[in-house]
Amino acid sequence: MVPDLSNNGSTRDNNNNNAPADTLPLQLFDASTHPAYDRKTFSPTKLIADHLPAQEIANKSSTRPLKYSCAFCPPLKTVPLASYYKLHRIPSLTAMADQRQNGVTTIDLPEQEPLDHADPQESVPPVQIHNKVLEQVIRTPGRQPSPQPTHLSVPGSSHRILQEDGSGYVAPKFEGKELQMDQVMDQIEEKGFIPPEFVESETNWFYNELGIDDMYFQTETVEAIVNHILSLYAGKVAAYARDDKRLEIRLDKEAVDHAVYIDTSKPGVSVIEGPRYEQRIDEKYIDGSTSSNSYRVETFRSGSHLPGEKDQQLRCYFVYKCHFANPNPGAEETKLEIIGEKRFLQKATNNTKAIYQEVMNHVVARTGPVIEMFEIEGSREKRLVIAYTQGSAMGMFSALSHLYHYYGVTSSRKYVEQFSNGITIMSIYLRPLPQAASNSRHPPIEASIHQIMKEVSLLYCIPQNKFQAHFASGRLSLQETTYAHCVWVFVGHFLNRLGSEYTSLVSMLDPSNSVHAEMLSKIKRRLRTETFTSDYILEIINRYPDLIRTLYLSFANTHYVQTRGEQDDFIPTLSYLRLTADKVLNDDELKSLITKSATNEHDEMVMTAFRVFNAGVLKTNFYTPTKVALSFRLNPSFLPEVEYPQPLFGMFLVISSEFRGFHLRFRDIARGGIRIVKSRNREAYSINARSLFDENYNLANTQQRKNKDIPEGGSKGVILLDVHHQDKARVAFEKYIDSIMDLLLPPSSPGIKDPIVDMHGQEEILFMGPDENTADLVNWATEHARKRGAPWWKSFFTGKSPKLGGIPHDAYGMTTLSVREYVLGIYRKLNLNPANVRKMQTGGPDGDLGSNEILLGNEKYTAIVDGAGVLVDPNGLDHDELVRLAKKRVMISEFDTTKLSSEGYRVLVDESNITLPTGEVVNNGMIFRNTFHLRSGKQIDLFVPCGGRPESIDLSTVNKLIVDGKCTIPYIVEGANLFITQDAKLRLEKAGCILYKDASANKGGVTSSSLEVLASLSFDDKGFLENMCVHDDGTVPPFYDAYVKQVQETIKRNAALEFEAIWREHQQTGIPRSTLSDTLSIAITKLDEELQNTELWKNTDLRRSVLEDALPKLLLEKIGMDTVIKRVPDNYLRAIFGSYLASRFVYEHGSNPSQFAFFDFMSKRMAKLTQEQHRLPAAGNGA
């Protein structure tokens, strides 16, 4: 029967209840026959035992009647957990059947056999598993516990009980509510869409049954409320017209400062399709929240079911723009009354404020999230509180729903609160599904809440992974989809797609030849294009959810740790359940399964990469209860030698929602900078992602060659920001550092940082420094390492503030000192007067290298190119003016042009149509700047690149600097990294240019950093603070000042030694200096590695003699050799020993010495040692 909507008269006061049934409009809802939900009569039972036995869980429902249509489920019988988990696990995909109900994708699972409860005391049966228990974990020797940076309520611990009734929020009473209701009903009657006899019941239902508090009614206009009620009624009418009679209501309203969403919701079911309101709230209101522009969220589930719908309720979402009590609090402010939002402060109870205050105090001191759980007195309901820094977990709100739905739990209400100090706190009230809905397949909430808490941290790392649809639908768990996401990233970087043609080409070329190596690198970049795009790889992996589950089992079998033996934690984690219920396949069985399952060669290649990943992971923080990003220490042996001929020692892969990153090193003891790569657009991101690993590898390899004089080998870290998170550089850096530290430091807090399986089995220390986009972040990294209790925090990062013991390269000109030594060497060898040398420099007075080159140089500058433009004067630029700019650290745009001669000029990048003194017209200042160093007609003797883009001179442009077969610039010292390609360098040298490349000239900075690290390792904390840290008042410790001067002298000495070695060998062999630089580096590195593993190290007297020469004299005088040997790690001392002997030998005898040269070198060394030993007794007697 179609409802009669024609009667517009009001019958609120005189309803025609006696009319015949067949003449009344359709009664879709009648509040008079529906029991109202009255909070005052709600009488929960007393809370069950706080500590639940490991073997059984018993619960009681309320003994008092509840006026609530969806009362708590009946009591659970005593269920032995062993039987429960043996029978009730998530079934395989093949056992599931998708059904479409009410536009919502749901999964029907096979019915399980009833449990046998005959023996309540049934013991846990022995389980045949292969994964590690705590006692069997491979432990790194000598590692000590440390405090941890994240916070989590430990499963099984005593959780606090909330003794207040209600939600912890009390909305201020809206005094005009009754009047507003009358106005709403009047307008509804005027509209005429709802039959008059139902106006009051529909309005009462909306006002009193949906759990909407007075804040909404006080905020919304009468017209808006009317529209919401009419929309809800329309949904009921529409349901009548549907064949399945299902009631579906979807309503949204978005205003400038608030939004309302109302949706039909089935408890415990994630909505995969439809309007996806929670995802919209994430994207539009929560993810982009800042302290100056943020939104708070309240959401409630209706207390009653929808009419005619036993399993459907309404979910209401209310979003409000934040108005803070203090929008700009102090940097360290944590008091809620100051940083809180006005509505929150008005509505939250004292108990809620106390909880939030405690959580706030924790989260401001953490890198990651704070996760707390509270019992609700007299109820099975749990209150989960999660706090984190704004913007550090995108999509968290909606992803949490998928998580607790997976474990058979639903939420009654949720709150998202923002605070003006940049913190977000979520509060979620969780309750078990009604027994009919749970279908006995989910663990009790008392158990599953702990698994949910553990996995919140995993969710925090990647809230929306690439396989979220499988997780939301229940096909795969969060652990399995997150694992698949990580392998998807791995496959995108390492799937071999170069083919046999590249291998053939490599066999014809000489990889040890630097020109051939550079050519191969360029060809490799071109070949690695569109064969396997990330989307194509994703599409393939998505086709094999069953394979993902099986491959994940193999991964979990290796890396999951049972922290409490067979009983594990309070509830076995999903990994434990999978391992006990499903068969773990060995690698041969996995290979066979993949071959049988894959439908084509490409699919098999991609899924085989899962096996490679599993075999390569030596340790991971995947199962650490609290973490901020996922980190994997990989064995790099899977890398094909044909593509990566220089083997890596160590590789870290770090993955988060904001970034992906690598850290690569060529030796155990290695150092190098950490850089952050940004992308202008999606296309640039795709290019950067494809070349990320190769760029990281090449940078670390270059660093390896540059570090020939120091004990550390080459390393590099590269962080690629996600295309959607280009503004998250600091967040990405902090997560990258903290997650790597998870794998370097031992755990100490059960339930917070549990033990990990360490297949590497050796202590590792990384030495890092600043690079692109990270210079202002190294202080944080140093302090963070100290907070986490890292014993090597002092040496963890170089480039830090002098107050933390850092030696800033720019302040002391460390990089420039090395470059200048090569410039001065050329002057010395050729008898040149610097005052007469005409000099061009790229990289101006605003940069580190450029400014110090100006301050230390005394040449006749004729041209400077920097970010602002070009400054030229053939008669020489005013030296005093250049010094002024260099000390001020500003660009040439601030040069006083009145000090230019008549032939001088300045062209800035934003200028156009500029006429030069010669009459030439410059049409575009930017193009003129970018190509000036290639212009002909310049009168230049010396070119020192101190800045500029890589490959600014390559084989295609180098001929512009060669006229009639002769280079127009006689001398080039490459201060800027990679400014000239190797093939272009050789072409310039062939044309007569004396050229020293970057790997030789630009090594002052690494030497300074190495000696900074050595001092950090040699001092204890107290001595380090006294002698190496500049005081807060700016006072410089005498030792620091003297040590810096000794570092400067060491840089100049090392540079002079290499300059002389290259000059001498070039004179003898005619080999280009650019080639000799590489061959010297390779020779030193190779000999260094050999010496570290010879019997020479075991000769104690020789060892001490070499260390006395290699270590700074000032350090030995202050601390003493014995103390240095005791404090500095043995492998680091061994590296000092090897690098010092190797570099001194090669600098003296060249890169290709005779077979007797080293014997002669060591004979002299031993003779010197014998003389010293003979002198010692005499010196002692004289004393």
mmCIF file with all atom_site columns, N, CA and C in Angstrom, residues 244-280:
data_model
loop_
_atom_site.group_PDB
_atom_site.id
_atom_site.type_symbol
_atom_site.label_atom_id
_atom_site.label_alt_id
_atom_site.label_comp_id
_atom_site.label_asym_id
_atom_site.label_entity_id
_atom_site.label_seq_id
_atom_site.pdbx_PDB_ins_code
_atom_site.Cartn_x
_atom_site.Cartn_y
_atom_site.Cartn_z
_atom_site.occupancy
_atom_site.B_iso_or_equiv
_atom_site.pdbx_formal_charge
_atom_site.auth_seq_id
_atom_site.auth_comp_id
_atom_site.auth_asym_id
_atom_site.auth_atom_id
_atom_site.pdbx_PDB_model_num
ATOM 1   N N  . ASP A 1 244 ? 13.934 -5.797 -1.562 1.00 0.00 ? 244 ASP A N  1
ATOM 2   C CA . ASP A 1 244 ? 14.404 -6.476 -0.365 1.00 0.00 ? 244 ASP A CA 1
ATOM 3   C C  . ASP A 1 244 ? 13.916 -5.812 0.917  1.00 0.00 ? 244 ASP A C  1
ATOM 4   N N  . LYS A 1 245 ? 13.171 -4.690 0.755  1.00 0.00 ? 245 LYS A N  1
ATOM 5   C CA . LYS A 1 245 ? 12.594 -3.959 1.896  1.00 0.00 ? 245 LYS A CA 1
ATOM 6   C C  . LYS A 1 245 ? 13.661 -3.483 2.882  1.00 0.00 ? 245 LYS A C  1
ATOM 7   N N  . ARG A 1 246 ? 14.894 -3.360 2.416  1.00 0.00 ? 246 ARG A N  1
ATOM 8   C CA . ARG A 1 246 ? 15.974 -2.920 3.297  1.00 0.00 ? 246 ARG A CA 1
ATOM 9   C C  . ARG A 1 246 ? 15.944 -1.408 3.438  1.00 0.00 ? 246 ARG A C  1
ATOM 10  N N  . LEU A 1 247 ? 16.101 -0.960 4.655  1.00 0.00 ? 247 LEU A N  1
ATOM 11  C CA . LEU A 1 247 ? 16.108 0.477  4.937  1.00 0.00 ? 247 LEU A CA 1
ATOM 12  C C  . LEU A 1 247 ? 17.530 1.005  4.828  1.00 0.00 ? 247 LEU A C  1
ATOM 13  N N  . GLU A 1 248 ? 17.734 1.950  3.926  1.00 0.00 ? 248 GLU A N  1
ATOM 14  C CA . GLU A 1 248 ? 19.050 2.532  3.724  1.00 0.00 ? 248 GLU A CA 1
ATOM 15  C C  . GLU A 1 248 ? 18.940 4.048  3.783  1.00 0.00 ? 248 GLU A C  1
ATOM 16  N N  . ILE A 1 249 ? 19.634 4.644  4.739  1.00 0.00 ? 249 ILE A N  1
ATOM 17  C CA . ILE A 1 249 ? 19.573 6.095  4.929  1.00 0.00 ? 249 ILE A CA 1
ATOM 18  C C  . ILE A 1 249 ? 20.982 6.660  4.836  1.00 0.00 ? 249 ILE A C  1
ATOM 19  N N  . ARG A 1 250 ? 21.163 7.630  3.969  1.00 0.00 ? 250 ARG A N  1
ATOM 20  C CA . ARG A 1 250 ? 22.458 8.297  3.839  1.00 0.00 ? 250 ARG A CA 1
ATOM 21  C C  . ARG A 1 250 ? 22.209 9.785  3.691  1.00 0.00 ? 250 ARG A C  1
ATOM 22  N N  . LEU A 1 251 ? 22.757 10.526 4.632  1.00 0.00 ? 251 LEU A N  1
ATOM 23  C CA . LEU A 1 251 ? 22.492 11.957 4.680  1.00 0.00 ? 251 LEU A CA 1
ATOM 24  C C  . LEU A 1 251 ? 23.767 12.694 5.022  1.00 0.00 ? 251 LEU A C  1
ATOM 25  N N  . ASP A 1 252 ? 24.030 13.775 4.322  1.00 0.00 ? 252 ASP A N  1
ATOM 26  C CA . ASP A 1 252 ? 25.204 14.573 4.682  1.00 0.00 ? 252 ASP A CA 1
ATOM 27  C C  . ASP A 1 252 ? 24.923 16.046 4.441  1.00 0.00 ? 252 ASP A C  1
ATOM 28  N N  . LYS A 1 253 ? 25.530 16.852 5.267  1.00 0.00 ? 253 LYS A N  1
ATOM 29  C CA . LYS A 1 253 ? 25.443 18.306 5.144  1.00 0.00 ? 253 LYS A CA 1
ATOM 30  C C  . LYS A 1 253 ? 26.779 18.887 5.566  1.00 0.00 ? 253 LYS A C  1
ATOM 31  N N  . GLU A 1 254 ? 27.388 19.666 4.697  1.00 0.00 ? 254 GLU A N  1
ATOM 32  C CA . GLU A 1 254 ? 28.679 20.269 4.979  1.00 0.00 ? 254 GLU A CA 1
ATOM 33  C C  . GLU A 1 254 ? 28.558 21.784 4.923  1.00 0.00 ? 254 GLU A C  1
ATOM 34  N N  . ALA A 1 255 ? 28.778 22.407 6.061  1.00 0.00 ? 255 ALA A N  1
ATOM 35  C CA . ALA A 1 255 ? 28.775 23.868 6.140  1.00 0.00 ? 255 ALA A CA 1
ATOM 36  C C  . ALA A 1 255 ? 30.210 24.361 6.295  1.00 0.00 ? 255 ALA A C  1
ATOM 37  N N  . VAL A 1 256 ? 30.365 25.671 6.431  1.00 0.00 ? 256 VAL A N  1
ATOM 38  C CA . VAL A 1 256 ? 31.700 26.244 6.521  1.00 0.00 ? 256 VAL A CA 1
ATOM 39  C C  . VAL A 1 256 ? 32.421 25.785 7.778  1.00 0.00 ? 256 VAL A C  1
ATOM 40  N N  . ASP A 1 257 ? 31.705 25.763 8.894  1.00 0.00 ? 257 ASP A N  1
ATOM 41  C CA . ASP A 1 257 ? 32.371 25.479 10.166 1.00 0.00 ? 257 ASP A CA 1
ATOM 42  C C  . ASP A 1 257 ? 31.918 24.189 10.828 1.00 0.00 ? 257 ASP A C  1
ATOM 43  N N  . HIS A 1 258 ? 31.046 23.422 10.158 1.00 0.00 ? 258 HIS A N  1
ATOM 44  C CA . HIS A 1 258 ? 30.652 22.136 10.726 1.00 0.00 ? 258 HIS A CA 1
ATOM 45  C C  . HIS A 1 258 ? 30.065 21.249 9.629  1.00 0.00 ? 258 HIS A C  1
ATOM 46  N N  . ALA A 1 259 ? 29.890 19.985 9.958  1.00 0.00 ? 259 ALA A N  1
ATOM 47  C CA . ALA A 1 259 ? 29.319 19.032 9.013  1.00 0.00 ? 259 ALA A CA 1
ATOM 48  C C  . ALA A 1 259 ? 28.566 17.968 9.786  1.00 0.00 ? 259 ALA A C  1
ATOM 49  N N  . VAL A 1 260 ? 27.548 17.401 9.138  1.00 0.00 ? 260 VAL A N  1
ATOM 50  C CA . VAL A 1 260 ? 26.743 16.329 9.726  1.00 0.00 ? 260 VAL A CA 1
ATOM 51  C C  . VAL A 1 260 ? 26.612 15.212 8.699  1.00 0.00 ? 260 VAL A C  1
ATOM 52  N N  . TYR A 1 261 ? 26.838 13.971 9.147  1.00 0.00 ? 261 TYR A N  1
ATOM 53  C CA . TYR A 1 261 ? 26.667 12.807 8.288  1.00 0.00 ? 261 TYR A CA 1
ATOM 54  C C  . TYR A 1 261 ? 25.848 11.779 9.069  1.00 0.00 ? 261 TYR A C  1
ATOM 55  N N  . ILE A 1 262 ? 24.851 11.203 8.434  1.00 0.00 ? 262 ILE A N  1
ATOM 56  C CA . ILE A 1 262 ? 24.041 10.140 9.051  1.00 0.00 ? 262 ILE A CA 1
ATOM 57  C C  . ILE A 1 262 ? 23.961 9.003  8.051  1.00 0.00 ? 262 ILE A C  1
ATOM 58  N N  . ASP A 1 263 ? 24.277 7.799  8.524  1.00 0.00 ? 263 ASP A N  1
ATOM 59  C CA . ASP A 1 263 ? 24.369 6.662  7.620  1.00 0.00 ? 263 ASP A CA 1
ATOM 60  C C  . ASP A 1 263 ? 23.795 5.424  8.288  1.00 0.00 ? 263 ASP A C  1
ATOM 61  N N  . THR A 1 264 ? 23.204 4.546  7.477  1.00 0.00 ? 264 THR A N  1
ATOM 62  C CA . THR A 1 264 ? 22.772 3.249  7.975  1.00 0.00 ? 264 THR A CA 1
ATOM 63  C C  . THR A 1 264 ? 24.000 2.413  8.275  1.00 0.00 ? 264 THR A C  1
ATOM 64  N N  . SER A 1 265 ? 23.995 1.755  9.406  1.00 0.00 ? 265 SER A N  1
ATOM 65  C CA . SER A 1 265 ? 25.201 1.044  9.817  1.00 0.00 ? 265 SER A CA 1
ATOM 66  C C  . SER A 1 265 ? 24.838 -0.286 10.436 1.00 0.00 ? 265 SER A C  1
ATOM 67  N N  . LYS A 1 266 ? 25.495 -1.335 9.947  1.00 0.00 ? 266 LYS A N  1
ATOM 68  C CA . LYS A 1 266 ? 25.367 -2.656 10.551 1.00 0.00 ? 266 LYS A CA 1
ATOM 69  C C  . LYS A 1 266 ? 26.538 -2.866 11.480 1.00 0.00 ? 266 LYS A C  1
ATOM 70  N N  . PRO A 1 267 ? 26.327 -3.083 12.762 1.00 0.00 ? 267 PRO A N  1
ATOM 71  C CA . PRO A 1 267 ? 27.437 -3.207 13.715 1.00 0.00 ? 267 PRO A CA 1
ATOM 72  C C  . PRO A 1 267 ? 28.441 -4.266 13.275 1.00 0.00 ? 267 PRO A C  1
ATOM 73  N N  . GLY A 1 268 ? 29.726 -3.880 13.317 1.00 0.00 ? 268 GLY A N  1
ATOM 74  C CA . GLY A 1 268 ? 30.785 -4.823 13.024 1.00 0.00 ? 268 GLY A CA 1
ATOM 75  C C  . GLY A 1 268 ? 31.085 -5.038 11.557 1.00 0.00 ? 268 GLY A C  1
ATOM 76  N N  . VAL A 1 269 ? 30.462 -4.251 10.676 1.00 0.00 ? 269 VAL A N  1
ATOM 77  C CA . VAL A 1 269 ? 30.673 -4.429 9.237  1.00 0.00 ? 269 VAL A CA 1
ATOM 78  C C  . VAL A 1 269 ? 31.260 -3.153 8.658  1.00 0.00 ? 269 VAL A C  1
ATOM 79  N N  . SER A 1 270 ? 32.372 -3.278 7.970  1.00 0.00 ? 270 SER A N  1
ATOM 80  C CA . SER A 1 270 ? 32.979 -2.132 7.302  1.00 0.00 ? 270 SER A CA 1
ATOM 81  C C  . SER A 1 270 ? 32.300 -1.903 5.964  1.00 0.00 ? 270 SER A C  1
ATOM 82  N N  . VAL A 1 271 ? 31.938 -0.667 5.701  1.00 0.00 ? 271 VAL A N  1
ATOM 83  C CA . VAL A 1 271 ? 31.297 -0.307 4.440  1.00 0.00 ? 271 VAL A CA 1
ATOM 84  C C  . VAL A 1 271 ? 32.399 -0.030 3.422  1.00 0.00 ? 271 VAL A C  1
ATOM 85  N N  . ILE A 1 272 ? 32.499 -0.894 2.430  1.00 0.00 ? 272 ILE A N  1
ATOM 86  C CA . ILE A 1 272 ? 33.565 -0.772 1.438  1.00 0.00 ? 272 ILE A CA 1
ATOM 87  C C  . ILE A 1 272 ? 33.166 0.187  0.334  1.00 0.00 ? 272 ILE A C  1
ATOM 88  N N  . GLU A 1 273 ? 31.858 0.201  0.004  1.00 0.00 ? 273 GLU A N  1
ATOM 89  C CA . GLU A 1 273 ? 31.392 1.076  -1.053 1.00 0.00 ? 273 GLU A CA 1
ATOM 90  C C  . GLU A 1 273 ? 30.456 2.126  -0.448 1.00 0.00 ? 273 GLU A C  1
ATOM 91  N N  . GLY A 1 274 ? 29.768 2.854  -1.287 1.00 0.00 ? 274 GLY A N  1
ATOM 92  C CA . GLY A 1 274 ? 28.857 3.876  -0.782 1.00 0.00 ? 274 GLY A CA 1
ATOM 93  C C  . GLY A 1 274 ? 29.578 5.189  -0.530 1.00 0.00 ? 274 GLY A C  1
ATOM 94  N N  . PRO A 1 275 ? 29.014 6.040  0.313  1.00 0.00 ? 275 PRO A N  1
ATOM 95  C CA . PRO A 1 275 ? 29.580 7.384  0.504  1.00 0.00 ? 275 PRO A CA 1
ATOM 96  C C  . PRO A 1 275 ? 30.874 7.403  1.307  1.00 0.00 ? 275 PRO A C  1
ATOM 97  N N  . ARG A 1 276 ? 31.160 6.327  2.068  1.00 0.00 ? 276 ARG A N  1
ATOM 98  C CA . ARG A 1 276 ? 32.425 6.247  2.830  1.00 0.00 ? 276 ARG A CA 1
ATOM 99  C C  . ARG A 1 276 ? 32.651 7.531  3.634  1.00 0.00 ? 276 ARG A C  1
ATOM 100 N N  . TYR A 1 277 ? 31.712 7.806  4.536  1.00 0.00 ? 277 TYR A N  1
ATOM 101 C CA . TYR A 1 277 ? 31.759 9.055  5.301  1.00 0.00 ? 277 TYR A CA 1
ATOM 102 C C  . TYR A 1 277 ? 33.011 9.158  6.176  1.00 0.00 ? 277 TYR A C  1
ATOM 103 N N  . GLU A 1 278 ? 33.422 8.035  6.767  1.00 0.00 ? 278 GLU A N  1
ATOM 104 C CA . GLU A 1 278 ? 34.600 8.102  7.646  1.00 0.00 ? 278 GLU A CA 1
ATOM 105 C C  . GLU A 1 278 ? 35.854 8.455  6.850  1.00 0.00 ? 278 GLU A C  1
ATOM 106 N N  . GLN A 1 279 ? 35.980 7.888  5.645  1.00 0.00 ? 279 GLN A N  1
ATOM 107 C CA . GLN A 1 279 ? 37.124 8.255  4.809  1.00 0.00 ? 279 GLN A CA 1
ATOM 108 C C  . GLN A 1 279 ? 37.054 9.727  4.428  1.00 0.00 ? 279 GLN A C  1
ATOM 109 N N  . ARG A 1 280 ? 35.831 10.217 4.179  1.00 0.00 ? 280 ARG A N  1
ATOM 110 C CA . ARG A 1 280 ? 35.682 11.630 3.821  1.00 0.00 ? 280 ARG A CA 1
ATOM 111 C C  . ARG A 1 280 ? 36.065 12.533 4.992  1.00 0.00 ? 280 ARG A C  1
#
